[in-house]
Amino acid sequence: MKITDAKVLISSPGRNFVTLKVYTDDGIYGLGDATLNGRELAVAAYLSEHLVPCLIGRDPFQSEDIWQYFYRGAYWRRGPVTMAAIGAIDIALWDIKGKALNTPVYNLLGGKSRTGVMVYGHANGRDIEETIDEVGKYAAMGYRAIRAQSGIPGIPSTYGVAKDKLYYEPAEKGLPPENLWSTEKYLLYVPKLFESLRLKFGDDVHLLHDAHHRLTPIEAARLGKSLEPYHLFWLEDAVTAELQEGFRIVRQHTTTPLALGEVFNTIWDAKTVITEQLIDYIRMATVHSGGITHLKKVASLAEIYHVLTGCHGATDLSPVSLAAALHFDISVNNFGIQEYMLHTKQTDEVFPHTYSFSDGYLHPGDGPGLGVDYDEKLASKFPYERAYLPVNRKLDGTMYNW
Ligand code: GCO
Ligand code: MG
């Protein structure tokens, strides 16, 4: 089998997505997600100008060699743009292989290791009362694990609190919105949120929280300690992790489980935190970390160090990415949990898919390949529009991490 062509498709059904469609000489095509939120066209150009010309004529079954060709074969390695482009190609090749062999992708990755993929949903509210109500709605929908984010009194907007509750979407059209931040107010408020949630919902439901890279190691240590009585499933992205060694400080002080990795792109980004057992969950996304091929290697490294997986699954990862994650999740032994944020109806219509939710679990479906398609005709009704994630400043105007 030979790859004959590959098209980069850009559309905005509910939000912007970049999708790669790889064609072969026997009529089978595969889909990959290449979306990098707020930087979409950089990946699109990297693919169409630099990678696709080198892809034509290759055998799609040689996904390992093709991966190495684009990674090792490039002098300029790593980074989100490069790795999202390689990830899109890799995901599309696994889709093609599954379709050609008439089997779901998970069967090519070792087969099912479990009956379903436990997911966590996103509850958020403007204050503790509203967040309690939202957590209640997710519990009623059957979720066993729920991430809770609350607005903080005295800060006009904060990460994770949506305008549209069910469809959380931080990117906005126009120039980047500016948020304000106060670590002091945040650290005082969050333990109260989780105390209230445990009082209301008891001990059984898994509760998660995302600090979204906003704390220093010692602040994260304080938060982790103060949350210990409420036994979180995980505390996510407590600290920005360019300095992986920073997590040594957090780890020395708290038994709250730590999750990290949605902005990581390669195994090198996670090497210290995994091999020193500084985290409990590695959250890299199939697309942003070079596809299924590379994520399998990350999971194998993590397995040795008691680190479980918890793939990123925000709305800016298209249904193609989510399906790739589900096939990965159901097959690896050291799976932990999968993030699941609902896509809008428009997104779901442009990307018809076989995965389905029941009782707190997602199931990838048993059709050939990834089980996701792309309706090009419908997608053409939703043209790309530039959108940005917010930027964040401290109350005195200092530029800070969003
Ligand atoms: C998450 C993430 C997202 C990101 C978003 C950026 O845990 O799902 O933190 O909310 O902010 O994916 O593009
Ligand atoms: Mg996050």
Coordinates of C-alpha atoms and ligand atoms in Angstrom, one line a residue:
M1 CA 0.0 0.0 0.0
K2 CA 1.2 3.5 -0.8
I3 CA 0.3 7.0 0.4
T4 CA -0.9 9.0 -2.6
D5 CA -1.8 12.3 -1.1
A6 CA -2.6 14.2 2.1
K7 CA -4.8 17.2 2.6
V8 CA -4.8 19.7 5.5
L9 CA -8.4 20.6 6.3
I10 CA -9.1 23.7 8.4
S11 CA -12.6 24.5 9.7
S12 CA -14.4 26.0 12.7
P13 CA -17.5 23.9 13.6
G14 CA -17.9 25.3 17.1
R15 CA -14.2 26.1 17.3
N16 CA -11.1 25.9 15.1
F17 CA -9.8 22.4 14.1
V18 CA -7.0 21.4 11.8
T19 CA -7.5 17.9 10.4
L20 CA -5.2 15.8 8.2
K21 CA -6.6 13.4 5.7
V22 CA -4.1 10.9 4.3
Y23 CA -5.1 9.0 1.1
T24 CA -3.7 5.6 -0.2
D25 CA -3.7 3.8 -3.5
D26 CA -6.3 1.3 -2.5
G27 CA -8.9 3.8 -1.6
I28 CA -8.5 3.8 2.2
Y29 CA -7.9 7.1 3.9
G30 CA -6.9 7.9 7.5
L31 CA -7.6 11.0 9.7
G32 CA -5.3 12.8 12.1
D33 CA -5.9 15.8 14.3
A34 CA -3.4 18.6 14.0
T35 CA -5.1 21.3 16.2
L36 CA -2.9 23.5 18.3
N37 CA -5.2 25.9 20.1
G38 CA -4.5 29.6 19.1
R39 CA -1.6 28.6 16.7
E40 CA -3.5 26.4 14.2
L41 CA -2.1 27.8 11.0
A42 CA 1.5 27.2 12.0
V43 CA 0.9 23.5 12.2
A44 CA -1.2 23.5 9.0
A45 CA 1.7 25.2 7.1
Y46 CA 4.3 22.9 8.8
L47 CA 2.4 19.9 7.5
S48 CA 1.5 21.1 4.0
E49 CA 4.8 22.9 3.2
H50 CA 7.3 20.6 4.9
L51 CA 6.0 17.1 5.8
V52 CA 3.3 16.1 3.3
P53 CA 5.7 16.3 0.3
C54 CA 8.0 13.7 2.1
L55 CA 5.0 11.5 3.0
I56 CA 3.8 10.7 -0.5
G57 CA 4.8 7.3 -1.9
R58 CA 5.6 5.8 1.6
D59 CA 4.0 2.6 2.9
P60 CA 1.4 3.6 5.7
F61 CA 2.2 0.4 7.6
Q62 CA 5.7 1.7 8.3
S63 CA 4.4 4.1 10.9
E64 CA 7.5 3.6 13.2
D65 CA 10.0 4.4 10.4
I66 CA 7.8 7.3 9.2
W67 CA 7.7 8.7 12.7
Q68 CA 11.5 8.4 13.1
Y69 CA 12.0 10.0 9.6
F70 CA 10.1 13.1 10.7
Y71 CA 11.5 13.3 14.2
R72 CA 15.0 12.0 14.0
G73 CA 15.4 13.0 10.4
A74 CA 14.8 16.6 11.2
Y75 CA 17.6 18.7 12.6
W76 CA 15.1 21.0 14.4
R77 CA 13.3 18.6 16.8
R78 CA 10.5 18.8 19.4
G79 CA 8.2 21.7 20.2
P80 CA 4.4 21.8 20.0
V81 CA 4.2 22.7 16.3
T82 CA 6.5 20.0 15.1
M83 CA 5.1 17.3 17.4
A84 CA 1.4 18.2 16.6
A85 CA 2.3 17.8 12.9
I86 CA 4.0 14.5 13.4
G87 CA 1.2 13.4 15.7
A88 CA -1.4 14.1 13.1
I89 CA 0.4 11.9 10.5
D90 CA 1.0 9.1 13.1
I91 CA -2.7 9.1 14.1
A92 CA -3.8 9.0 10.5
L93 CA -1.5 6.1 9.8
W94 CA -2.9 4.0 12.6
D95 CA -6.4 4.8 11.3
I96 CA -5.4 3.5 7.9
K97 CA -3.8 0.3 9.3
G98 CA -6.9 -0.5 11.3
K99 CA -9.2 0.1 8.3
A100 CA -6.9 -2.0 6.0
L101 CA -6.9 -4.9 8.5
N102 CA -10.6 -4.4 9.3
T103 CA -10.0 -4.1 13.0
P104 CA -10.2 -1.3 15.7
V105 CA -6.9 0.4 16.4
Y106 CA -6.8 -0.9 20.0
N107 CA -6.3 -4.4 18.5
L108 CA -3.1 -3.2 16.9
L109 CA -1.9 -1.8 20.3
G110 CA -2.2 -5.0 22.3
G111 CA -6.0 -5.4 22.4
K112 CA -8.4 -4.4 25.2
S113 CA -7.0 -4.3 28.7
R114 CA -10.3 -3.2 30.3
T115 CA -14.0 -3.0 29.5
G116 CA -14.2 0.8 29.3
V117 CA -12.3 4.0 29.7
M118 CA -13.2 5.9 32.9
V119 CA -13.5 9.6 32.2
Y120 CA -13.8 12.8 34.2
G121 CA -16.2 15.6 33.4
H122 CA -15.8 19.3 34.0
A123 CA -18.0 21.0 36.6
N124 CA -17.6 24.7 37.1
G125 CA -19.4 27.6 38.7
R126 CA -19.0 31.2 39.6
D127 CA -18.8 30.4 43.3
I128 CA -18.9 27.4 45.6
E129 CA -22.7 27.1 45.6
E130 CA -22.9 27.1 41.9
T131 CA -20.0 24.6 41.6
I132 CA -21.8 22.2 44.0
D133 CA -24.9 22.3 41.8
E134 CA -22.8 21.6 38.7
V135 CA -20.9 18.7 40.3
G136 CA -24.4 17.3 41.2
K137 CA -25.4 17.5 37.5
Y138 CA -22.4 15.5 36.4
A139 CA -22.9 12.9 39.2
A140 CA -26.5 12.6 37.9
M141 CA -25.3 12.0 34.4
G142 CA -23.3 9.0 35.7
Y143 CA -19.8 10.4 35.9
R144 CA -17.6 8.7 38.5
A145 CA -14.9 11.4 38.4
I146 CA -15.6 15.1 38.2
R147 CA -13.2 18.0 38.0
A148 CA -14.3 21.0 40.0
Q149 CA -13.3 24.6 39.3
S150 CA -14.8 27.7 40.9
G151 CA -14.7 31.4 40.4
I152 CA -12.9 33.2 43.2
P153 CA -14.5 36.2 45.0
G154 CA -12.5 39.3 44.2
I155 CA -11.1 38.0 40.8
P156 CA -13.4 38.9 37.9
S157 CA -12.6 35.7 35.8
T158 CA -10.6 32.7 36.4
Y159 CA -9.3 29.6 34.5
G160 CA -11.9 26.8 34.1
V161 CA -15.0 28.8 34.7
A162 CA -17.1 28.7 31.6
K163 CA -19.6 31.2 30.1
D164 CA -21.4 28.2 28.6
K165 CA -21.3 25.6 31.4
L166 CA -21.5 22.4 29.4
Y167 CA -19.2 23.5 26.5
Y168 CA -16.2 25.0 28.1
E169 CA -14.2 27.0 25.5
P170 CA -11.4 29.3 26.6
A171 CA -10.3 30.5 23.1
E172 CA -12.0 33.7 21.9
K173 CA -12.2 35.4 18.5
G174 CA -10.4 38.7 18.3
L175 CA -7.2 39.5 20.2
P176 CA -6.4 37.5 23.4
P177 CA -8.7 38.4 26.3
E178 CA -6.9 39.4 29.5
N179 CA -7.6 37.7 32.8
L180 CA -6.6 38.8 36.3
W181 CA -5.1 36.5 39.0
S182 CA -4.4 36.5 42.7
T183 CA -2.6 33.4 44.2
E184 CA -3.4 34.6 47.7
K185 CA -7.2 34.6 47.1
Y186 CA -7.0 31.3 45.2
L187 CA -5.1 29.4 48.0
L188 CA -7.6 30.5 50.6
Y189 CA -10.7 29.6 48.6
V190 CA -10.0 26.2 47.0
P191 CA -9.8 24.1 50.2
K192 CA -13.3 25.6 51.1
L193 CA -14.6 24.4 47.8
F194 CA -13.4 20.8 48.3
E195 CA -14.5 20.7 51.9
S196 CA -18.0 21.7 50.8
L197 CA -18.0 19.1 48.0
R198 CA -17.0 16.3 50.3
L199 CA -19.7 17.3 52.8
K200 CA -22.3 17.3 50.0
F201 CA -21.3 14.3 47.9
G202 CA -19.4 12.0 50.4
D203 CA -16.2 10.1 49.7
D204 CA -17.1 7.9 46.7
V205 CA -17.0 10.3 43.8
H206 CA -13.5 11.0 42.4
L207 CA -12.8 14.8 42.6
L208 CA -10.1 16.5 40.5
H209 CA -8.8 20.0 40.3
D210 CA -6.6 21.9 37.8
A211 CA -4.4 24.7 39.1
H212 CA -3.4 25.5 35.5
H213 CA 0.3 26.2 36.1
R214 CA -0.3 29.1 38.4
L215 CA 1.6 28.3 41.6
T216 CA 5.3 28.2 42.6
P217 CA 6.5 24.9 44.0
I218 CA 6.1 26.0 47.6
E219 CA 2.6 27.4 47.0
A220 CA 1.6 24.1 45.3
A221 CA 3.0 22.2 48.3
R222 CA 0.7 24.3 50.6
L223 CA -2.3 23.7 48.3
G224 CA -1.6 20.0 48.1
K225 CA -1.3 19.7 51.9
S226 CA -4.5 21.7 52.5
L227 CA -6.4 19.4 50.1
E228 CA -5.3 16.2 51.7
P229 CA -8.4 15.7 53.9
Y230 CA -10.5 15.8 50.7
H231 CA -8.4 13.0 49.0
L232 CA -8.4 14.4 45.5
F233 CA -8.0 12.0 42.6
W234 CA -5.4 14.5 41.4
L235 CA -4.2 18.0 41.5
E236 CA -3.3 19.0 37.9
D237 CA -0.6 21.3 36.6
A238 CA 0.2 22.8 40.0
V239 CA 3.4 24.4 38.7
T240 CA 4.7 25.2 35.2
A241 CA 7.0 22.4 34.4
E242 CA 9.7 23.8 32.2
L243 CA 11.7 23.2 35.3
Q244 CA 10.7 19.6 36.0
E245 CA 13.0 19.6 39.1
G246 CA 10.6 22.1 40.7
F247 CA 8.3 19.2 41.4
R248 CA 10.8 17.7 43.9
I249 CA 9.7 20.4 46.3
V250 CA 6.0 19.8 45.9
R251 CA 6.4 16.1 46.2
Q252 CA 8.3 16.3 49.5
H253 CA 5.4 18.1 51.2
T254 CA 2.2 16.5 50.1
T255 CA 0.5 13.2 49.5
T256 CA -2.1 14.7 47.1
P257 CA -1.6 12.9 43.8
L258 CA -0.1 15.1 41.1
A259 CA -0.9 15.1 37.4
L260 CA 1.1 16.9 34.7
G261 CA 1.8 17.0 31.0
E262 CA -0.9 18.5 28.8
V263 CA 1.7 21.0 27.4
F264 CA 4.5 18.4 27.1
N265 CA 5.5 17.3 23.6
T266 CA 8.1 14.5 24.0
I267 CA 9.3 11.9 26.4
W268 CA 12.2 14.3 27.3
D269 CA 9.7 16.8 28.7
A270 CA 8.5 14.2 31.2
K271 CA 11.7 12.3 31.9
T272 CA 12.7 13.8 35.3
V273 CA 9.1 13.9 36.7
I274 CA 8.5 10.2 35.7
T275 CA 11.9 8.7 36.6
E276 CA 12.1 10.5 39.9
Q277 CA 8.4 9.5 40.7
L278 CA 7.5 13.2 41.2
I279 CA 4.1 12.7 39.6
D280 CA 1.3 10.1 39.6
Y281 CA -0.4 10.8 36.3
I282 CA 1.1 11.8 32.9
R283 CA -1.4 13.8 30.9
M284 CA 0.2 14.2 27.4
A285 CA -2.2 14.3 24.5
T286 CA -2.0 11.9 21.5
V287 CA -1.8 14.8 19.1
H288 CA 0.6 17.2 20.9
S289 CA 3.1 14.4 21.7
G290 CA 3.7 13.0 18.3
G291 CA 0.8 10.6 18.1
I292 CA 0.1 7.1 19.4
T293 CA 3.6 5.8 18.5
H294 CA 5.4 8.2 20.9
L295 CA 2.7 8.1 23.6
K296 CA 3.1 4.3 23.8
K297 CA 6.7 4.8 24.7
V298 CA 5.9 7.5 27.3
A299 CA 3.4 5.0 28.8
S300 CA 6.0 2.2 28.9
L301 CA 8.5 4.5 30.7
A302 CA 5.8 5.6 33.1
E303 CA 4.8 2.0 33.8
I304 CA 8.1 1.2 35.4
Y305 CA 7.8 4.2 37.8
H306 CA 4.2 3.6 39.0
V307 CA 2.9 6.5 36.9
L308 CA -0.5 6.1 35.3
T309 CA -1.9 7.9 32.2
G310 CA -4.5 10.6 32.1
C311 CA -4.7 12.0 28.6
H312 CA -5.6 15.6 27.9
G313 CA -9.1 15.7 26.4
A314 CA -10.2 19.3 26.2
T315 CA -12.5 20.6 23.4
D316 CA -9.6 21.8 21.4
L317 CA -8.5 18.2 20.9
S318 CA -10.8 17.1 18.0
P319 CA -12.9 13.9 18.1
V320 CA -10.1 12.3 16.0
S321 CA -7.7 13.0 18.9
L322 CA -10.2 11.8 21.5
A323 CA -10.7 8.6 19.6
A324 CA -7.0 8.0 19.3
A325 CA -6.7 8.6 23.1
L326 CA -9.5 6.1 23.7
H327 CA -7.9 3.3 21.7
F328 CA -4.6 4.0 23.5
D329 CA -6.4 4.2 26.9
I330 CA -8.2 0.9 26.6
S331 CA -5.1 -0.9 25.5
V332 CA -2.3 0.2 27.9
N333 CA -2.0 -1.5 31.3
N334 CA -1.1 1.7 33.2
F335 CA -4.2 3.6 32.2
G336 CA -5.5 6.0 34.9
I337 CA -8.3 8.2 33.6
Q338 CA -9.3 10.1 30.5
E339 CA -10.4 13.7 30.4
Y340 CA -13.7 14.2 28.6
M341 CA -15.1 17.6 27.7
L342 CA -18.2 17.6 25.6
H343 CA -17.8 18.9 22.0
T344 CA -20.5 21.1 20.7
K345 CA -23.2 19.6 18.4
Q346 CA -21.6 21.3 15.4
T347 CA -18.3 19.7 16.1
D348 CA -19.9 16.3 16.6
E349 CA -21.8 16.6 13.3
V350 CA -18.7 17.4 11.3
F351 CA -16.8 14.5 13.0
P352 CA -19.3 11.6 13.1
H353 CA -17.9 9.0 15.5
T354 CA -18.4 5.6 17.0
Y355 CA -17.3 6.3 20.6
S356 CA -20.0 6.6 23.2
F357 CA -20.5 7.4 26.9
S358 CA -22.3 5.3 29.4
D359 CA -22.1 5.1 33.2
G360 CA -19.0 7.2 33.6
Y361 CA -17.1 5.3 30.9
L362 CA -16.3 6.0 27.2
H363 CA -16.1 3.2 24.7
P364 CA -14.2 3.6 21.5
G365 CA -16.5 1.4 19.4
D366 CA -15.5 -1.8 17.6
G367 CA -15.4 -0.6 14.0
P368 CA -12.3 -0.6 11.9
G369 CA -9.6 2.1 12.5
L370 CA -10.3 4.9 14.9
G371 CA -14.0 5.1 14.2
V372 CA -14.2 8.8 13.3
D373 CA -15.0 10.5 10.0
Y374 CA -14.9 14.1 8.7
D375 CA -17.8 15.6 6.8
E376 CA -16.0 18.0 4.4
K377 CA -19.1 19.4 2.9
L378 CA -20.6 20.4 6.2
A379 CA -17.2 21.6 7.5
S380 CA -16.9 24.0 4.5
K381 CA -19.8 25.9 6.1
F382 CA -17.7 26.8 9.1
P383 CA -14.6 28.7 7.9
Y384 CA -11.6 29.2 10.2
E385 CA -11.5 32.4 12.3
R386 CA -8.5 33.5 14.2
A387 CA -9.0 32.9 18.0
Y388 CA -6.7 33.1 21.0
L389 CA -6.4 31.7 24.4
P390 CA -6.5 34.3 27.2
V391 CA -3.4 35.9 28.8
N392 CA -3.2 36.4 32.5
R393 CA -1.9 39.2 34.7
K394 CA -1.5 39.6 38.5
L395 CA -3.7 42.2 40.1
D396 CA -0.9 44.8 39.8
G397 CA -0.6 44.2 36.1
T398 CA 2.4 41.8 36.1
M399 CA 2.3 39.4 33.2
Y400 CA 1.7 35.9 34.6
N401 CA 0.9 32.3 33.4
W402 CA -2.6 31.7 32.0
Ligands
GCO1 C1 -7.5 20.9 30.5 C2 -6.8 22.1 30.0 C3 -7.5 22.9 29.1 C4 -6.5 23.9 28.4 C5 -6.8 24.0 26.9 C6 -5.9 24.9 26.2 O1 -7.2 20.5 31.6 O2 -8.4 20.5 29.8 O3 -6.1 22.8 31.0 O4 -8.6 23.6 29.6 O5 -6.5 25.1 29.0 O6 -6.8 22.7 26.4 O7 -6.0 24.8 24.8
MG2 MG -5.4 21.3 32.4

